[in-house]
Short mmCIF file of C-alpha atoms and ligand atoms in Angstrom, two decimals:
data_model
loop_
_atom_site.label_atom_id
_atom_site.label_comp_id
_atom_site.label_asym_id
_atom_site.label_seq_id
_atom_site.Cartn_x
_atom_site.Cartn_y
_atom_site.Cartn_z
CA MET P 1 0.00 0.00 0.00
CA ASP P 2 1.44 3.39 -1.01
CA LYS P 3 2.44 5.94 1.61
CA MET P 4 3.28 9.60 1.26
CA ALA P 5 6.40 10.94 2.95
CA VAL P 6 6.23 14.69 3.54
CA ARG P 7 9.23 16.68 4.74
CA GLY P 8 7.96 19.80 6.46
CA GLY P 9 9.27 23.34 6.50
CA HIS P 10 9.27 24.28 2.82
CA GLN P 11 7.29 27.29 1.76
CA LEU P 12 5.00 26.72 -1.24
CA ASN P 13 4.98 29.35 -3.97
CA GLY P 14 3.78 29.48 -7.55
CA VAL P 15 0.90 28.66 -9.82
CA THR P 16 -1.03 25.42 -10.05
CA ALA P 17 -4.24 24.40 -11.84
CA ALA P 18 -7.35 22.76 -10.43
CA SER P 19 -8.55 19.55 -12.08
CA GLY P 20 -12.14 18.76 -13.02
CA ALA P 21 -14.52 18.08 -10.13
CA LYS P 22 -14.75 14.48 -8.98
CA ASN P 23 -18.18 15.10 -7.47
CA SER P 24 -19.43 16.42 -10.80
CA ALA P 25 -17.79 13.80 -12.99
CA LEU P 26 -19.34 10.88 -11.09
CA PRO P 27 -23.02 11.86 -11.43
CA LEU P 28 -22.39 12.95 -15.03
CA LEU P 29 -21.03 9.51 -15.84
CA PHE P 30 -24.11 7.85 -14.39
CA ALA P 31 -26.40 10.26 -16.26
CA THR P 32 -25.12 8.67 -19.49
CA LEU P 33 -27.29 5.65 -18.69
CA LEU P 34 -30.31 7.79 -19.57
CA ALA P 35 -29.52 7.81 -23.32
CA ASP P 36 -27.85 5.54 -25.86
CA GLY P 37 -25.04 6.91 -28.00
CA GLU P 38 -21.66 8.54 -27.46
CA HIS P 39 -21.39 10.91 -24.49
CA VAL P 40 -18.25 13.06 -24.42
CA PHE P 41 -16.89 14.71 -21.28
CA HIS P 42 -13.88 17.04 -21.12
CA ASN P 43 -11.85 18.03 -18.05
CA VAL P 44 -12.49 14.66 -16.40
CA PRO P 45 -10.02 14.14 -13.53
CA ASP P 46 -7.74 11.12 -13.65
CA LEU P 47 -8.85 9.49 -10.41
CA VAL P 48 -9.47 6.06 -8.95
CA ASP P 49 -13.15 6.96 -8.38
CA VAL P 50 -13.58 7.84 -12.05
CA LYS P 51 -12.06 4.46 -12.97
CA SER P 52 -14.51 2.78 -10.57
CA ALA P 53 -17.43 4.59 -12.22
CA CYS P 54 -16.18 3.44 -15.65
CA ALA P 55 -15.90 -0.14 -14.37
CA LEU P 56 -19.49 0.05 -13.20
CA LEU P 57 -20.68 1.47 -16.53
CA GLU P 58 -18.80 -1.32 -18.33
CA SER P 59 -20.46 -3.93 -16.12
CA LEU P 60 -23.76 -2.42 -17.30
CA GLY P 61 -22.84 -2.98 -20.95
CA CYS P 62 -21.30 0.43 -21.79
CA GLU P 63 -17.87 1.08 -23.28
CA THR P 64 -15.59 3.82 -22.00
CA CYS P 65 -12.47 5.42 -23.45
CA TYR P 66 -10.34 7.89 -21.48
CA LYS P 67 -7.58 9.96 -23.05
CA ASP P 68 -6.06 13.34 -22.11
CA HIS P 69 -8.86 14.09 -19.64
CA THR P 70 -11.58 13.43 -22.22
CA LEU P 71 -13.85 10.54 -21.45
CA ARG P 72 -16.14 8.99 -24.02
CA VAL P 73 -18.93 6.75 -22.84
CA PHE P 74 -20.68 4.63 -25.44
CA VAL P 75 -24.06 3.58 -24.12
CA LYS P 76 -25.78 0.73 -25.92
CA PRO P 77 -29.27 -0.60 -25.39
CA ALA P 78 -28.53 -2.41 -22.14
CA ARG P 79 -29.55 -5.83 -21.08
CA VAL P 80 -28.08 -5.42 -17.61
CA ALA P 81 -29.55 -3.20 -14.88
CA GLU P 82 -27.61 -4.64 -11.96
CA ALA P 83 -24.78 -2.95 -10.06
CA SER P 84 -22.89 -5.60 -8.11
CA TYR P 85 -21.55 -5.39 -4.58
CA ASP P 86 -17.98 -5.84 -5.80
CA ILE P 87 -18.13 -2.54 -7.65
CA VAL P 88 -20.47 -0.53 -5.40
CA ARG P 89 -18.48 -1.26 -2.23
CA LYS P 90 -15.46 0.52 -3.74
CA MET P 91 -17.38 3.75 -4.19
CA ARG P 92 -20.56 4.91 -2.47
CA ALA P 93 -21.46 7.23 -5.34
CA SER P 94 -22.30 4.10 -7.38
CA ILE P 95 -25.79 4.38 -5.91
CA LEU P 96 -26.28 7.21 -8.43
CA CYS P 97 -26.91 4.61 -11.14
CA LEU P 98 -30.20 3.69 -9.46
CA GLY P 99 -32.27 6.66 -10.70
CA PRO P 100 -31.09 6.50 -14.34
CA LEU P 101 -31.47 2.69 -14.57
CA LEU P 102 -34.93 2.76 -13.07
CA ALA P 103 -36.09 5.61 -15.31
CA ARG P 104 -34.69 3.94 -18.41
CA TYR P 105 -35.39 0.24 -17.89
CA MET P 106 -38.20 0.35 -15.28
CA GLU P 107 -36.15 -1.83 -13.00
CA ALA P 108 -32.79 -1.81 -11.27
CA LYS P 109 -30.85 -3.91 -8.82
CA VAL P 110 -28.13 -2.01 -7.02
CA SER P 111 -26.03 -3.17 -4.09
CA LEU P 112 -26.48 -1.17 -0.88
CA PRO P 113 -23.32 0.89 -0.45
CA GLY P 114 -22.92 0.12 3.26
CA GLY P 115 -21.25 2.28 5.90
CA CYS P 116 -18.08 4.25 5.52
CA ALA P 117 -15.46 5.90 7.66
CA ILE P 118 -17.26 9.24 7.94
CA GLY P 119 -20.58 7.92 9.20
CA THR P 120 -23.42 5.61 8.33
CA ARG P 121 -24.47 7.66 5.27
CA PRO P 122 -27.86 6.07 4.61
CA ILE P 123 -29.67 6.25 1.25
CA ASP P 124 -33.20 6.38 2.67
CA LEU P 125 -33.89 9.78 1.11
CA HIS P 126 -32.89 8.52 -2.35
CA LEU P 127 -35.31 5.61 -1.94
CA GLU P 128 -38.12 7.81 -0.58
CA GLY P 129 -37.79 9.97 -3.67
CA MET P 130 -38.05 6.97 -6.03
CA LYS P 131 -41.04 5.65 -4.07
CA ALA P 132 -42.79 9.00 -4.35
CA MET P 133 -42.40 8.64 -8.12
CA GLY P 134 -44.19 5.32 -8.01
CA ALA P 135 -41.31 2.86 -7.74
CA GLU P 136 -41.69 -0.31 -5.72
CA ILE P 137 -38.60 -0.69 -3.59
CA SER P 138 -37.45 -3.69 -1.59
CA VAL P 139 -34.16 -4.73 -0.08
CA ASP P 140 -33.00 -8.30 -0.45
CA ALA P 141 -29.64 -9.88 0.36
CA GLY P 142 -27.89 -6.51 0.49
CA TYR P 143 -29.38 -5.27 -2.79
CA VAL P 144 -31.94 -2.57 -3.47
CA LEU P 145 -34.52 -3.90 -5.91
CA ALA P 146 -36.52 -1.18 -7.62
CA LYS P 147 -39.19 -1.53 -10.26
CA THR P 148 -41.96 0.48 -11.81
CA VAL P 149 -44.37 0.34 -14.71
CA LYS P 150 -43.42 3.96 -15.47
CA LEU P 151 -42.07 6.60 -13.10
CA GLN P 152 -44.56 9.39 -12.42
CA GLY P 153 -43.71 13.01 -11.66
CA ALA P 154 -44.14 13.82 -7.96
CA LYS P 155 -43.61 16.47 -5.32
CA ILE P 156 -40.66 15.47 -3.16
CA LEU P 157 -39.70 17.35 -0.03
CA PHE P 158 -36.33 16.26 1.28
CA GLU P 159 -36.15 16.22 5.05
CA ALA P 160 -32.55 17.42 4.72
CA PRO P 161 -30.74 18.58 1.60
CA THR P 162 -28.91 15.56 0.20
CA VAL P 163 -26.51 15.97 -2.71
CA GLY P 164 -26.70 12.39 -3.97
CA GLY P 165 -30.43 12.12 -3.29
CA THR P 166 -31.13 15.31 -5.26
CA GLU P 167 -28.99 14.04 -8.16
CA ASN P 168 -30.57 10.58 -8.19
CA VAL P 169 -34.15 11.92 -8.16
CA MET P 170 -33.33 14.64 -10.70
CA MET P 171 -31.97 12.05 -13.13
CA ALA P 172 -34.89 9.66 -12.59
CA ALA P 173 -37.42 12.49 -13.09
CA THR P 174 -36.07 13.46 -16.53
CA LEU P 175 -37.83 10.45 -18.10
CA ALA P 176 -40.85 10.30 -15.75
CA ASP P 177 -44.39 11.09 -16.84
CA GLY P 178 -45.27 14.68 -15.89
CA GLU P 179 -43.61 17.16 -13.57
CA THR P 180 -41.43 16.52 -10.53
CA LEU P 181 -40.77 19.18 -7.92
CA ILE P 182 -37.84 18.67 -5.55
CA GLU P 183 -38.12 20.89 -2.49
CA ASN P 184 -35.29 21.50 -0.03
CA ALA P 185 -32.98 20.32 -2.81
CA ALA P 186 -29.21 20.48 -2.33
CA LYS P 187 -27.71 23.57 -4.02
CA GLU P 188 -24.14 22.43 -4.68
CA PRO P 189 -22.44 23.62 -7.91
CA GLU P 190 -22.14 19.96 -8.95
CA ILE P 191 -25.94 19.75 -9.05
CA VAL P 192 -26.03 22.71 -11.40
CA ASP P 193 -23.40 21.02 -13.59
CA LEU P 194 -25.48 17.84 -13.74
CA ALA P 195 -28.65 19.80 -14.58
CA ASN P 196 -26.78 21.60 -17.37
CA TYR P 197 -25.75 18.29 -18.89
CA LEU P 198 -29.21 16.80 -18.55
CA ASN P 199 -30.61 19.84 -20.37
CA LYS P 200 -28.03 19.37 -23.14
CA MET P 201 -29.38 15.83 -23.42
CA GLY P 202 -32.87 17.25 -23.98
CA ALA P 203 -34.17 17.19 -20.39
CA LYS P 204 -36.24 20.02 -18.94
CA VAL P 205 -34.69 20.89 -15.59
CA GLU P 206 -35.14 24.32 -14.01
CA GLY P 207 -34.02 25.79 -10.70
CA ALA P 208 -30.85 23.75 -10.08
CA GLY P 209 -28.68 25.69 -7.64
CA THR P 210 -31.76 26.80 -5.68
CA SER P 211 -33.71 24.81 -3.12
CA ILE P 212 -36.57 24.09 -5.57
CA ILE P 213 -35.86 22.11 -8.72
CA ARG P 214 -38.59 21.54 -11.31
CA ILE P 215 -38.19 18.72 -13.83
CA ARG P 216 -40.65 18.18 -16.65
CA GLY P 217 -40.36 14.61 -17.89
CA VAL P 218 -39.62 13.92 -21.57
CA ASN P 219 -39.93 10.70 -23.59
CA LYS P 220 -36.36 10.37 -24.73
CA LEU P 221 -32.93 11.90 -24.17
CA LYS P 222 -29.88 11.98 -26.42
CA ALA P 223 -26.13 11.75 -25.77
CA ALA P 224 -24.30 15.09 -25.62
CA GLU P 225 -20.93 16.75 -24.91
CA HIS P 226 -19.88 18.63 -21.79
CA THR P 227 -16.94 20.09 -19.86
CA VAL P 228 -16.79 19.21 -16.15
CA ILE P 229 -16.61 22.19 -13.75
CA PRO P 230 -13.43 22.77 -11.69
CA ASP P 231 -13.00 20.86 -8.45
CA ARG P 232 -13.68 23.42 -5.70
CA ILE P 233 -12.49 21.05 -2.97
CA GLU P 234 -9.17 20.37 -4.67
CA ALA P 235 -8.75 24.10 -5.40
CA GLY P 236 -9.48 24.90 -1.74
CA THR P 237 -7.01 22.26 -0.58
CA LEU P 238 -4.24 23.70 -2.80
CA LEU P 239 -5.02 27.20 -1.53
CA ILE P 240 -4.72 26.01 2.06
CA ALA P 241 -1.46 24.25 1.14
CA GLY P 242 -0.01 27.60 0.13
CA ALA P 243 -1.53 29.36 3.15
CA ILE P 244 -0.30 26.92 5.78
CA THR P 245 3.30 27.31 4.62
CA GLY P 246 2.98 31.12 4.56
CA GLY P 247 3.58 31.13 0.80
CA GLU P 248 1.91 32.70 -2.22
CA VAL P 249 -0.03 30.24 -4.35
CA THR P 250 -2.36 30.89 -7.27
CA VAL P 251 -4.85 28.22 -8.30
CA THR P 252 -5.92 28.66 -11.91
CA ARG P 253 -8.73 26.95 -13.83
CA SER P 254 -10.83 27.18 -10.68
CA ALA P 255 -14.22 28.74 -9.94
CA PRO P 256 -13.57 31.33 -7.17
CA ALA P 257 -17.32 31.94 -6.68
CA ASP P 258 -17.70 28.30 -5.56
CA LEU P 259 -14.99 28.87 -2.92
CA GLU P 260 -16.69 31.85 -1.32
CA ALA P 261 -17.27 30.34 2.14
CA LEU P 262 -13.62 29.25 2.41
CA ILE P 263 -12.31 32.59 1.15
CA VAL P 264 -14.46 34.50 3.68
CA LYS P 265 -13.07 32.42 6.56
CA MET P 266 -9.47 32.65 5.34
CA ARG P 267 -9.79 36.43 5.10
CA GLU P 268 -11.32 36.57 8.58
CA SER P 269 -8.31 34.62 9.79
CA GLY P 270 -5.99 37.27 8.34
CA PHE P 271 -5.05 35.96 4.89
CA LYS P 272 -5.05 38.21 1.86
CA ILE P 273 -6.92 36.42 -0.91
CA THR P 274 -7.45 37.88 -4.37
CA THR P 275 -9.41 36.52 -7.31
CA SER P 276 -9.21 37.28 -11.00
CA GLY P 277 -11.28 35.44 -13.58
CA ASP P 278 -10.78 31.73 -12.92
CA SER P 279 -7.77 32.28 -10.61
CA VAL P 280 -7.59 32.62 -6.86
CA THR P 281 -4.43 33.63 -4.99
CA VAL P 282 -3.46 33.41 -1.36
CA HIS P 283 -0.76 35.96 -0.58
CA ARG P 284 2.12 35.56 1.86
CA THR P 285 0.80 35.90 5.39
CA ARG P 286 2.34 35.59 8.83
CA GLY P 287 0.46 35.29 12.08
CA TRP P 288 -3.10 34.31 11.13
CA ARG P 289 -5.79 34.05 13.79
CA GLY P 290 -7.97 31.17 14.92
CA VAL P 291 -11.51 31.47 13.50
CA ASP P 292 -14.59 29.33 14.01
CA ILE P 293 -16.30 27.41 11.22
CA THR P 294 -19.51 25.41 11.00
CA THR P 295 -19.97 23.06 8.06
CA ALA P 296 -23.37 22.94 6.37
CA PRO P 297 -24.79 22.35 2.89
CA HIS P 298 -23.72 24.73 0.11
CA PRO P 299 -23.29 27.72 0.04
CA ALA P 300 -22.07 27.37 3.66
CA PHE P 301 -18.64 26.01 4.58
CA ALA P 302 -18.15 22.63 2.83
CA THR P 303 -17.74 19.56 5.01
CA ASP P 304 -15.23 18.36 2.41
CA LEU P 305 -12.88 21.22 3.41
CA GLN P 306 -13.33 20.90 7.17
CA ALA P 307 -10.34 18.60 7.78
CA GLN P 308 -7.99 20.72 5.65
CA PHE P 309 -9.13 23.91 7.40
CA MET P 310 -8.47 22.24 10.75
CA ALA P 311 -4.86 21.62 9.67
CA LEU P 312 -4.58 25.35 8.89
CA MET P 313 -6.03 26.26 12.29
CA THR P 314 -3.38 24.20 14.13
CA GLN P 315 -0.96 26.90 12.91
CA ALA P 316 -3.14 29.87 13.86
CA GLU P 317 -2.63 32.14 16.85
CA GLY P 318 -5.52 31.42 19.20
CA THR P 319 -8.42 29.07 19.36
CA SER P 320 -10.72 27.84 16.63
CA VAL P 321 -14.02 26.03 17.20
CA ILE P 322 -14.86 23.69 14.34
CA THR P 323 -18.41 22.36 14.17
CA GLU P 324 -19.35 19.56 11.79
CA THR P 325 -23.07 19.40 11.06
CA VAL P 326 -23.20 17.37 7.84
CA PHE P 327 -21.70 14.03 8.88
CA GLU P 328 -21.82 12.53 12.34
CA ASN P 329 -18.36 11.02 12.38
CA ARG P 330 -16.04 13.28 10.51
CA PHE P 331 -13.29 13.97 13.04
CA MET P 332 -11.22 10.86 12.39
CA HIS P 333 -8.28 13.09 11.44
CA VAL P 334 -8.23 14.71 14.90
CA GLN P 335 -6.41 11.87 16.62
CA GLU P 336 -3.88 11.77 13.80
CA LEU P 337 -3.28 15.53 14.05
CA VAL P 338 -2.80 15.03 17.79
CA ARG P 339 -0.10 12.45 16.94
CA LEU P 340 1.63 15.32 15.13
CA ASN P 341 1.51 17.31 18.40
CA ALA P 342 -1.58 19.39 17.62
CA ASP P 343 -3.67 20.56 20.58
CA ILE P 344 -7.26 19.61 19.70
CA THR P 345 -10.19 18.51 21.87
CA PRO P 346 -12.91 16.71 19.92
CA LYS P 347 -16.44 16.48 21.33
CA THR P 348 -18.88 14.55 19.08
CA ARG P 349 -19.54 17.23 16.47
CA VAL P 350 -17.32 20.03 17.77
CA ALA P 351 -13.54 20.22 17.88
CA VAL P 352 -11.64 22.92 19.71
CA VAL P 353 -8.29 23.62 18.09
CA ARG P 354 -5.77 25.58 20.15
CA GLY P 355 -3.40 26.78 17.48
CA THR P 356 0.30 27.33 18.01
CA PRO P 357 2.43 28.21 14.98
CA GLY P 358 5.36 25.86 14.44
CA LYS P 359 4.28 23.29 17.01
CA LEU P 360 3.69 20.26 14.78
CA MET P 361 6.24 17.44 14.82
CA GLY P 362 6.46 14.82 12.04
CA ALA P 363 5.26 11.29 12.82
CA PRO P 364 3.73 8.31 11.03
CA VAL P 365 -0.03 8.82 10.66
CA MET P 366 -2.93 6.94 9.12
CA ALA P 367 -5.32 8.36 6.53
CA THR P 368 -8.90 7.28 7.22
CA ASP P 369 -10.79 8.90 4.38
CA LEU P 370 -10.26 11.10 1.38
CA ARG P 371 -10.32 14.57 2.95
CA ALA P 372 -8.59 13.37 6.14
CA SER P 373 -5.68 12.25 3.94
CA ALA P 374 -5.43 15.73 2.46
CA CYS P 375 -5.51 17.25 5.96
CA LEU P 376 -2.59 15.08 7.09
CA VAL P 377 -0.51 15.92 4.02
CA LEU P 378 -1.14 19.64 4.69
CA ALA P 379 -0.12 19.25 8.32
CA GLY P 380 3.00 17.39 7.16
CA LEU P 381 4.00 20.42 5.06
CA VAL P 382 4.62 22.40 8.27
CA ALA P 383 5.52 19.67 10.75
CA GLU P 384 9.14 19.49 11.82
CA GLY P 385 10.92 16.55 10.19
CA GLU P 386 9.13 13.83 8.28
CA THR P 387 5.46 12.88 8.32
CA VAL P 388 4.57 9.58 6.68
CA VAL P 389 0.90 9.36 5.72
CA ASN P 390 -0.16 5.73 5.46
CA ARG P 391 -3.08 4.46 3.34
CA ILE P 392 -2.66 7.19 0.78
CA TYR P 393 -4.98 5.30 -1.60
CA HIS P 394 -7.77 7.39 -0.09
CA LEU P 395 -6.09 10.47 -1.55
CA ASP P 396 -5.90 8.89 -5.01
CA ARG P 397 -9.68 8.48 -5.00
CA GLY P 398 -10.19 12.22 -5.15
CA TYR P 399 -6.98 14.14 -5.89
CA GLU P 400 -5.29 13.97 -9.26
CA ASN P 401 -1.53 13.84 -8.99
CA MET P 402 -1.49 15.63 -5.65
CA GLU P 403 2.19 15.02 -4.96
CA ALA P 404 3.25 16.34 -8.39
CA LYS P 405 1.17 19.48 -7.89
CA LEU P 406 2.64 20.07 -4.43
CA MET P 407 6.21 19.37 -5.55
CA ALA P 408 5.88 21.84 -8.42
CA LEU P 409 5.04 24.46 -5.77
CA GLY P 410 8.16 23.60 -3.76
CA ALA P 411 6.94 20.93 -1.33
CA GLN P 412 9.11 17.94 -0.50
CA VAL P 413 6.79 14.98 -0.81
CA GLU P 414 7.47 11.49 -2.01
CA ARG P 415 5.25 8.56 -2.73
CA VAL P 416 6.66 5.44 -1.14
CA LYS P 417 5.46 2.29 -2.88
C1 LIG W 1 -21.80 14.23 -1.40
C2 LIG W 1 -20.35 14.29 -1.83
C3 LIG W 1 -19.45 14.30 -0.60
C4 LIG W 1 -19.86 15.42 0.35
C5 LIG W 1 -21.34 15.37 0.66
C6 LIG W 1 -21.83 16.56 1.47
C7 LIG W 1 -20.35 13.18 -3.98
C8 LIG W 1 -19.97 12.00 -4.78
N1 LIG W 1 -20.06 13.16 -2.67
O1 LIG W 1 -21.99 13.00 -0.72
O2 LIG W 1 -18.10 14.49 -1.04
O3 LIG W 1 -19.13 15.28 1.56
O4 LIG W 1 -22.11 15.35 -0.57
O5 LIG W 1 -21.49 17.75 0.83
O6 LIG W 1 -20.88 14.15 -4.49
N2 LIG W 1 -28.35 11.42 4.24
C9 LIG W 1 -29.39 10.68 4.78
N3 LIG W 1 -30.16 9.93 3.93
C10 LIG W 1 -29.93 9.89 2.59
C11 LIG W 1 -28.88 10.65 2.05
C12 LIG W 1 -28.10 11.41 2.90
O7 LIG W 1 -29.62 10.69 5.98
O8 LIG W 1 -30.67 9.18 1.88
C13 LIG W 1 -27.51 12.23 5.14
C14 LIG W 1 -26.05 11.79 5.13
O9 LIG W 1 -25.83 10.73 6.02
C15 LIG W 1 -25.35 13.06 5.54
C16 LIG W 1 -26.22 14.15 4.90
O10 LIG W 1 -27.48 13.55 4.64
O11 LIG W 1 -25.39 13.20 6.93
C17 LIG W 1 -25.66 14.71 3.61
O12 LIG W 1 -25.35 13.65 2.73
P1 LIG W 1 -25.38 13.83 1.15
O13 LIG W 1 -25.53 15.27 0.81
O14 LIG W 1 -26.37 12.89 0.58
O15 LIG W 1 -23.91 13.36 0.75
P2 LIG W 1 -23.46 12.46 -0.45
O16 LIG W 1 -24.31 12.73 -1.65
O17 LIG W 1 -23.31 11.05 0.01
#
């Protein structure tokens, strides 16, 4: 299993580019199931999760071809509407094939994704949405079995905004009879990206990016071409990488508007951040302050940047209170940061970080999930000596060529096979 060895104490400076968004690419790939033909996506990140999505599409009878960040998916009239445990267990987002398969073939069998390191992450809201559209749902031997004569438009009020649930229902509703209204929908930029692609395919989706999405069902969709939006979480992570070392880093090919909540908090902490077009720059800063954050659905502070921001706060002057409201178990990185000599008290959903610049000491640590891995690499950039992050495969699921990007900015990191 690969590890990442990080030698701390090197200031990061320079320009780097964000890759395409993983969380956009995955639903887009599953949306292809809604129409036969050749779907073409540009700016697709080269990630393990994207490979897993392709493997799932291939198991459903599609062909995929990836070259130079362009991914072509050839969808043929499928005979298979079953997503097996072996594939789904590798990536929870596989559940996003449920809506498209059900809408297209009137039945689907998809393995339950199961738990994961950052909480139980149920899919009850996805299933409630499908049921409201007239699907019969049962669970047997670890599989969700869904069938319908024809999905019907419905009014669906999500108890809490769910990103995957909104995407799954939105995709299913494109081919349903009549109109579907999703209320309390998630508003993430990735949902807007998916809606834009669905509309290119001939769907009638309005309101994506707001809490009410209206979908008028159509009879048929067609394959189309699309460019994936920039990865706001990767861009934010690279910005924090520059910030934590006190350097000046510009992230190009990003979408600064999607990073607003992070930028506001970094400025409050004392960083100078400027934006220009698709670029965002953190300028050299010394002596930033501890600030409090609370994660919540977009446009609030993203849970996917919480761990990385915590690493930054270990180097702040003063205390920071970090509250996680999206997932119930997303402080797995705290104990690892403590191994690096950070002073953090976690209490269920709140962590109190008492920052002291220059206090971190390198040590071997264990990555537990994708964003926790990024947090530990960031902490390693400023820890004295060497930090070895074990189980770096988590990082490869969501960050394209992270070590190359960091090294180009002046970091000393090495992948140890
Ligand atoms: C997506 C992102 C993930 C991000 C998360 C929150 C992808 C591939 N992943 O995950 O990176 O951290 O949004 O921004 O886009 N919930 C239920 N029942 C459900 C569905 C969700 O209770 O049926 C709960 C979850 O347990 C969680 C909260 O709702 O507490 C939000 O989850 P959700 O927005 O659905 O996250 P994902 O789509 O899984």
